[in-house]
Amino acid sequence: MERAIDGFLRYLKIERNSSPLTIKSYSEDLVSLLEYFQERVGFIPNPGDLQMGQLRGYVSYLHECEYAKTTIARRLACLRTLLKYCMREGLCRSNPAQALRTPRTGRKLPHLLNIEQCAKLLETPPANEPAGLRDRAILETMYSAGLRVAELVGLNLQDWDRDSDVLRVRGKGRKERVSPLGRHAVKALNHWLDVREPDQQSKDADALFLNRFGKRLTTRSIGRMLEKYLAVAGLDPQTSPHTLRHSFATHLLDGGADLRSVQELLGHKSLTTTQIYTHVSTRRMQETYEAAHPHSERNRRTRKAASGE
């Protein structure tokens, strides 16, 4: 089993071009599986010897440990993918994990900022110092192109086509897509490039966004930067860099963009993933209706209370 897992992780890296974060997540989930067999079963079986009863015991163990439903669902998906790989490599004849029931997790609507809140956040970084110009360019670019934070920090100077104002973005699985930039993001990027000072001896000299030492920014640096400006702007501290991506998608749909175009702009493999934003957009529309329409239930109750009925 250990050799199968090592081969599986190499397969993810070399053949699937999975990101380091994805490989790390798979690795941690599979370590949990090995620990279960070692501690609860007493031995680690070969992939071809796995029995359904052993896998059901693993599921029971995860529930016993009170893991969240989303964690259990992810670990079962990881197990299925591992055994699918083992079948391909001839290490087992079947995939008993396919019969395991995945707990229903539901879909939590993403947290987002409205248009006014986004504008307030984007205007918060000071425009009279290099760090502020960089941070404004970062926030404008994330919101304008709907980027994941890992995609943002991976951008290089040559990824920005300044003639057509589009970015070449490397998403999950090293898949590339083209993301257009709005005029505010283009303006902010030009201001940042006027003051950008790379360390020419560094391997990060071509990185689009640099820290004060001339090195490529990290995802954690972006998170800390956002926390600072959220506090200054007085916005929800639960907002994350991914919130700007959620806001980007929802505002596009609110503005009349079709779902397929939003899917392509976000780089989603499946349209199902993008559909969560239609629920957000519908919810916002319902809230607007309830607040504004004279025949809405909310306004009916208000009129009833005012009349003393």
Short mmCIF file of C-alpha atoms in Angstrom, two decimals:
data_model
loop_
_atom_site.label_atom_id
_atom_site.label_comp_id
_atom_site.label_asym_id
_atom_site.label_seq_id
_atom_site.Cartn_x
_atom_site.Cartn_y
_atom_site.Cartn_z
CA MET A 1 0.00 0.00 0.00
CA GLU A 2 2.81 2.43 0.85
CA ARG A 3 4.48 1.84 -2.52
CA ALA A 4 1.13 2.29 -4.27
CA ILE A 5 0.62 5.62 -2.51
CA ASP A 6 4.13 6.80 -3.44
CA GLY A 7 3.45 5.91 -7.07
CA PHE A 8 0.07 7.61 -6.94
CA LEU A 9 1.55 10.88 -5.64
CA ARG A 10 4.22 10.78 -8.39
CA TYR A 11 1.43 10.21 -10.92
CA LEU A 12 -0.41 13.28 -9.63
CA LYS A 13 2.71 15.41 -9.92
CA ILE A 14 4.08 14.19 -13.26
CA GLU A 15 1.08 13.05 -15.28
CA ARG A 16 -1.77 15.08 -13.82
CA ASN A 17 0.30 18.25 -13.24
CA SER A 18 -1.43 18.68 -9.89
CA SER A 19 -0.42 21.66 -7.79
CA PRO A 20 1.82 21.20 -4.72
CA LEU A 21 -1.16 22.12 -2.53
CA THR A 22 -3.31 19.37 -4.10
CA ILE A 23 -0.56 16.79 -3.68
CA LYS A 24 -0.07 17.84 -0.06
CA SER A 25 -3.80 17.44 0.59
CA TYR A 26 -3.89 13.96 -0.99
CA SER A 27 -0.78 12.96 0.96
CA GLU A 28 -2.28 14.02 4.30
CA ASP A 29 -5.53 12.16 3.59
CA LEU A 30 -3.66 8.98 2.69
CA VAL A 31 -1.49 9.19 5.80
CA SER A 32 -4.76 9.19 7.76
CA LEU A 33 -5.78 6.00 5.92
CA LEU A 34 -2.49 4.26 6.73
CA GLU A 35 -2.72 5.31 10.38
CA TYR A 36 -6.21 3.83 10.59
CA PHE A 37 -5.08 0.45 9.25
CA GLN A 38 -2.00 0.40 11.44
CA GLU A 39 -3.76 1.40 14.66
CA ARG A 40 -7.25 -0.10 14.27
CA VAL A 41 -6.78 -3.08 11.93
CA GLY A 42 -3.28 -4.02 13.04
CA PHE A 43 -1.75 -4.23 9.57
CA ILE A 44 -1.73 -2.36 6.26
CA PRO A 45 -3.31 -4.49 3.49
CA ASN A 46 -2.24 -4.55 -0.14
CA PRO A 47 -4.57 -2.62 -2.48
CA GLY A 48 -5.74 -5.89 -4.04
CA ASP A 49 -6.68 -7.35 -0.64
CA LEU A 50 -8.90 -4.51 0.54
CA GLN A 51 -12.28 -5.69 1.80
CA MET A 52 -15.50 -3.69 1.90
CA GLY A 53 -15.77 -4.29 5.66
CA GLN A 54 -12.37 -2.67 6.20
CA LEU A 55 -13.39 0.41 4.22
CA ARG A 56 -16.69 0.69 6.07
CA GLY A 57 -14.68 0.53 9.28
CA TYR A 58 -12.57 3.42 8.01
CA VAL A 59 -15.71 5.48 7.33
CA SER A 60 -17.01 4.70 10.82
CA TYR A 61 -13.64 5.71 12.26
CA LEU A 62 -13.83 9.10 10.49
CA HIS A 63 -17.31 9.71 11.92
CA GLU A 64 -16.13 8.56 15.35
CA CYS A 65 -13.34 11.15 15.22
CA GLU A 66 -16.06 13.76 14.51
CA TYR A 67 -14.50 15.02 11.29
CA ALA A 68 -16.62 17.48 9.33
CA LYS A 69 -18.75 15.99 6.56
CA THR A 70 -16.70 17.88 3.99
CA THR A 71 -13.48 16.31 5.34
CA ILE A 72 -14.98 12.81 5.23
CA ALA A 73 -16.25 13.38 1.69
CA ARG A 74 -12.80 14.58 0.59
CA ARG A 75 -11.02 11.60 2.14
CA LEU A 76 -13.39 9.13 0.49
CA ALA A 77 -12.89 10.87 -2.86
CA CYS A 78 -9.13 10.59 -2.32
CA LEU A 79 -9.47 6.86 -1.55
CA ARG A 80 -11.54 6.26 -4.69
CA THR A 81 -8.99 8.08 -6.84
CA LEU A 82 -6.13 6.08 -5.31
CA LEU A 83 -7.86 2.75 -6.01
CA LYS A 84 -8.73 3.88 -9.54
CA TYR A 85 -5.01 4.46 -10.06
CA CYS A 86 -4.25 1.02 -8.55
CA MET A 87 -6.67 -0.62 -11.01
CA ARG A 88 -4.93 1.14 -13.89
CA GLU A 89 -1.57 -0.13 -12.64
CA GLY A 90 -2.86 -3.68 -12.13
CA LEU A 91 -2.51 -3.54 -8.35
CA CYS A 92 -6.17 -4.43 -7.76
CA ARG A 93 -9.03 -5.78 -9.85
CA SER A 94 -11.85 -3.61 -8.53
CA ASN A 95 -12.52 -0.39 -6.66
CA PRO A 96 -14.54 -1.28 -3.54
CA ALA A 97 -14.52 2.38 -2.44
CA GLN A 98 -16.99 3.18 -5.24
CA ALA A 99 -19.77 1.57 -3.17
CA LEU A 100 -19.13 3.73 -0.10
CA ARG A 101 -21.75 6.37 0.61
CA THR A 102 -20.46 9.92 0.69
CA PRO A 103 -22.08 12.07 3.40
CA ARG A 104 -24.31 14.84 2.13
CA THR A 105 -22.45 18.07 2.73
CA GLY A 106 -24.78 20.61 1.17
CA ARG A 107 -23.40 23.67 -0.57
CA LYS A 108 -22.60 26.71 1.52
CA LEU A 109 -23.15 29.95 -0.35
CA PRO A 110 -19.85 31.83 -0.69
CA HIS A 111 -19.15 35.01 1.25
CA LEU A 112 -18.84 38.05 -1.01
CA LEU A 113 -18.66 41.82 -1.06
CA ASN A 114 -21.16 44.01 -2.85
CA ILE A 115 -20.02 46.46 -5.52
CA GLU A 116 -19.77 49.39 -3.10
CA GLN A 117 -17.73 47.36 -0.61
CA CYS A 118 -15.37 46.19 -3.35
CA ALA A 119 -14.86 49.78 -4.49
CA LYS A 120 -14.10 50.85 -0.91
CA LEU A 121 -11.55 48.05 -0.46
CA LEU A 122 -9.82 48.71 -3.79
CA GLU A 123 -9.40 52.39 -2.97
CA THR A 124 -7.92 51.76 0.50
CA PRO A 125 -4.21 51.15 -0.37
CA PRO A 126 -2.32 54.50 -0.42
CA ALA A 127 -1.45 55.72 -3.88
CA ASN A 128 1.59 57.77 -2.77
CA GLU A 129 4.03 54.95 -1.93
CA PRO A 130 5.34 51.87 -3.81
CA ALA A 131 3.82 49.31 -1.43
CA GLY A 132 0.43 50.97 -1.71
CA LEU A 133 0.62 51.09 -5.50
CA ARG A 134 1.53 47.39 -5.54
CA ASP A 135 -1.27 46.45 -3.18
CA ARG A 136 -3.82 48.43 -5.17
CA ALA A 137 -2.66 46.68 -8.35
CA ILE A 138 -2.97 43.29 -6.62
CA LEU A 139 -6.53 43.91 -5.41
CA GLU A 140 -7.63 45.41 -8.72
CA THR A 141 -6.15 42.48 -10.65
CA MET A 142 -7.75 39.83 -8.42
CA TYR A 143 -11.17 41.44 -8.69
CA SER A 144 -10.92 42.36 -12.37
CA ALA A 145 -9.81 38.90 -13.52
CA GLY A 146 -11.37 36.70 -10.81
CA LEU A 147 -8.04 35.10 -9.93
CA ARG A 148 -7.25 32.55 -7.27
CA VAL A 149 -4.53 33.84 -4.97
CA ALA A 150 -2.11 31.11 -6.14
CA GLU A 151 -2.72 32.19 -9.74
CA LEU A 152 -1.99 35.81 -8.82
CA VAL A 153 1.35 35.17 -7.10
CA GLY A 154 2.39 32.93 -10.01
CA LEU A 155 2.04 35.71 -12.59
CA ASN A 156 5.13 36.88 -14.44
CA LEU A 157 5.69 40.10 -16.39
CA GLN A 158 5.36 38.29 -19.72
CA ASP A 159 1.95 36.94 -18.71
CA TRP A 160 0.44 40.40 -19.20
CA ASP A 161 -0.23 41.25 -22.83
CA ARG A 162 -0.21 45.02 -22.63
CA ASP A 163 -1.42 45.44 -26.20
CA SER A 164 -4.70 43.62 -25.61
CA ASP A 165 -4.87 43.97 -21.80
CA VAL A 166 -5.26 40.29 -21.03
CA LEU A 167 -3.47 37.96 -18.61
CA ARG A 168 -2.23 34.45 -19.32
CA VAL A 169 -3.19 32.61 -16.15
CA ARG A 170 -2.00 29.19 -15.02
CA GLY A 171 -4.81 27.58 -13.04
CA LYS A 172 -5.33 24.23 -11.36
CA GLY A 173 -3.56 21.33 -13.03
CA ARG A 174 -1.32 23.85 -14.85
CA LYS A 175 -4.20 24.58 -17.23
CA GLU A 176 -3.87 27.96 -18.89
CA ARG A 177 -6.62 30.45 -19.65
CA VAL A 178 -6.81 34.03 -20.84
CA SER A 179 -8.35 36.60 -18.50
CA PRO A 180 -9.23 40.12 -19.64
CA LEU A 181 -8.40 43.11 -17.44
CA GLY A 182 -10.59 46.13 -16.84
CA ARG A 183 -9.34 49.69 -17.23
CA HIS A 184 -8.95 50.23 -13.47
CA ALA A 185 -6.73 47.15 -13.15
CA VAL A 186 -4.67 48.20 -16.18
CA LYS A 187 -4.17 51.67 -14.72
CA ALA A 188 -3.17 50.24 -11.33
CA LEU A 189 -0.72 47.80 -12.92
CA ASN A 190 0.93 50.56 -14.94
CA HIS A 191 1.38 52.66 -11.80
CA TRP A 192 2.92 49.65 -10.02
CA LEU A 193 5.34 48.89 -12.85
CA ASP A 194 6.57 52.50 -12.71
CA VAL A 195 7.92 51.88 -9.18
CA ARG A 196 8.63 48.11 -9.31
CA GLU A 197 12.27 47.36 -8.40
CA PRO A 198 13.23 43.70 -8.85
CA ASP A 199 16.40 42.03 -7.64
CA GLN A 200 17.97 41.29 -11.02
CA GLN A 201 20.10 38.53 -9.52
CA SER A 202 17.05 36.74 -8.14
CA LYS A 203 15.19 33.89 -9.83
CA ASP A 204 12.05 35.94 -9.07
CA ALA A 205 13.11 38.92 -11.18
CA ASP A 206 10.31 38.25 -13.68
CA ALA A 207 7.55 37.95 -11.06
CA LEU A 208 4.81 40.52 -11.61
CA PHE A 209 4.31 41.19 -7.90
CA LEU A 210 7.30 41.49 -5.55
CA ASN A 211 7.85 42.04 -1.85
CA ARG A 212 10.11 44.76 -0.48
CA PHE A 213 13.15 42.51 -0.94
CA GLY A 214 12.49 42.08 -4.65
CA LYS A 215 11.22 38.51 -4.23
CA ARG A 216 7.98 36.93 -5.42
CA LEU A 217 5.07 37.38 -3.00
CA THR A 218 3.56 34.36 -1.27
CA THR A 219 -0.11 33.52 -0.82
CA ARG A 220 0.24 34.15 2.90
CA SER A 221 1.63 37.63 2.20
CA ILE A 222 -1.47 38.41 0.16
CA GLY A 223 -3.66 37.22 3.04
CA ARG A 224 -1.87 39.44 5.56
CA MET A 225 -2.04 42.41 3.21
CA LEU A 226 -5.80 41.95 2.75
CA GLU A 227 -6.37 41.67 6.52
CA LYS A 228 -4.67 45.05 6.98
CA TYR A 229 -6.84 46.85 4.43
CA LEU A 230 -10.06 45.21 5.62
CA ALA A 231 -9.39 46.67 9.06
CA VAL A 232 -8.66 50.11 7.61
CA ALA A 233 -11.80 50.04 5.45
CA GLY A 234 -13.99 48.68 8.25
CA LEU A 235 -15.11 45.66 6.20
CA ASP A 236 -15.94 42.11 7.32
CA PRO A 237 -12.71 40.53 8.66
CA GLN A 238 -13.94 37.13 7.44
CA THR A 239 -13.25 38.33 3.90
CA SER A 240 -10.48 36.33 2.23
CA PRO A 241 -8.59 36.73 -1.04
CA HIS A 242 -11.01 34.19 -2.53
CA THR A 243 -13.90 36.51 -1.63
CA LEU A 244 -12.82 38.81 -4.46
CA ARG A 245 -13.11 35.86 -6.87
CA HIS A 246 -16.60 35.06 -5.53
CA SER A 247 -17.56 38.72 -5.86
CA PHE A 248 -16.19 38.88 -9.41
CA ALA A 249 -18.38 35.95 -10.53
CA THR A 250 -21.52 37.13 -8.76
CA HIS A 251 -21.24 40.69 -10.05
CA LEU A 252 -20.82 39.39 -13.60
CA LEU A 253 -24.00 37.31 -13.31
CA ASP A 254 -25.85 40.22 -11.70
CA GLY A 255 -24.79 42.32 -14.68
CA GLY A 256 -26.23 39.86 -17.19
CA ALA A 257 -23.23 37.65 -18.08
CA ASP A 258 -24.12 34.10 -19.13
CA LEU A 259 -23.04 31.18 -16.97
CA ARG A 260 -20.82 29.56 -19.62
CA SER A 261 -18.76 32.73 -20.03
CA VAL A 262 -18.31 33.03 -16.27
CA GLN A 263 -17.20 29.38 -16.16
CA GLU A 264 -14.50 30.09 -18.75
CA LEU A 265 -13.35 33.26 -16.99
CA LEU A 266 -13.06 31.40 -13.67
CA GLY A 267 -11.29 28.43 -15.26
CA HIS A 268 -13.80 25.92 -13.85
CA LYS A 269 -13.63 22.46 -15.37
CA SER A 270 -17.30 21.77 -14.69
CA LEU A 271 -20.27 24.08 -15.14
CA THR A 272 -21.72 22.57 -11.95
CA THR A 273 -19.00 24.32 -9.95
CA THR A 274 -19.95 27.67 -11.44
CA GLN A 275 -23.67 27.20 -10.79
CA ILE A 276 -23.23 28.02 -7.09
CA TYR A 277 -23.04 31.67 -8.15
CA THR A 278 -26.49 31.51 -9.75
CA HIS A 279 -27.85 30.64 -6.28
CA VAL A 280 -26.04 33.64 -4.81
CA SER A 281 -27.34 35.90 -7.56
CA THR A 282 -30.90 34.60 -7.09
CA ARG A 283 -30.70 35.12 -3.34
CA ARG A 284 -29.57 38.71 -3.82
CA MET A 285 -32.40 39.29 -6.30
CA GLN A 286 -34.93 37.93 -3.79
CA GLU A 287 -33.55 40.18 -1.05
CA THR A 288 -33.83 43.20 -3.35
CA TYR A 289 -37.41 42.26 -4.21
CA GLU A 290 -38.38 41.84 -0.56
CA ALA A 291 -36.89 45.21 0.33
CA ALA A 292 -38.33 47.17 -2.60
CA HIS A 293 -41.58 45.69 -3.91
CA PRO A 294 -44.73 47.11 -2.26
CA HIS A 295 -46.45 43.69 -2.35
CA SER A 296 -43.54 41.72 -0.86
CA GLU A 297 -44.10 39.78 2.36
CA ARG A 298 -41.68 41.99 4.30
CA ASN A 299 -43.44 45.21 3.30
CA ARG A 300 -46.86 43.62 3.92
CA ARG A 301 -45.86 42.88 7.52
CA THR A 302 -44.47 46.42 7.91
CA ARG A 303 -47.72 47.98 6.72
CA LYS A 304 -49.72 45.65 8.96
CA ALA A 305 -47.66 46.63 12.02
CA ALA A 306 -47.95 50.32 11.19
CA SER A 307 -51.75 50.08 10.94
CA GLY A 308 -51.98 48.29 14.27
CA GLU A 309 -53.70 45.20 12.82
#
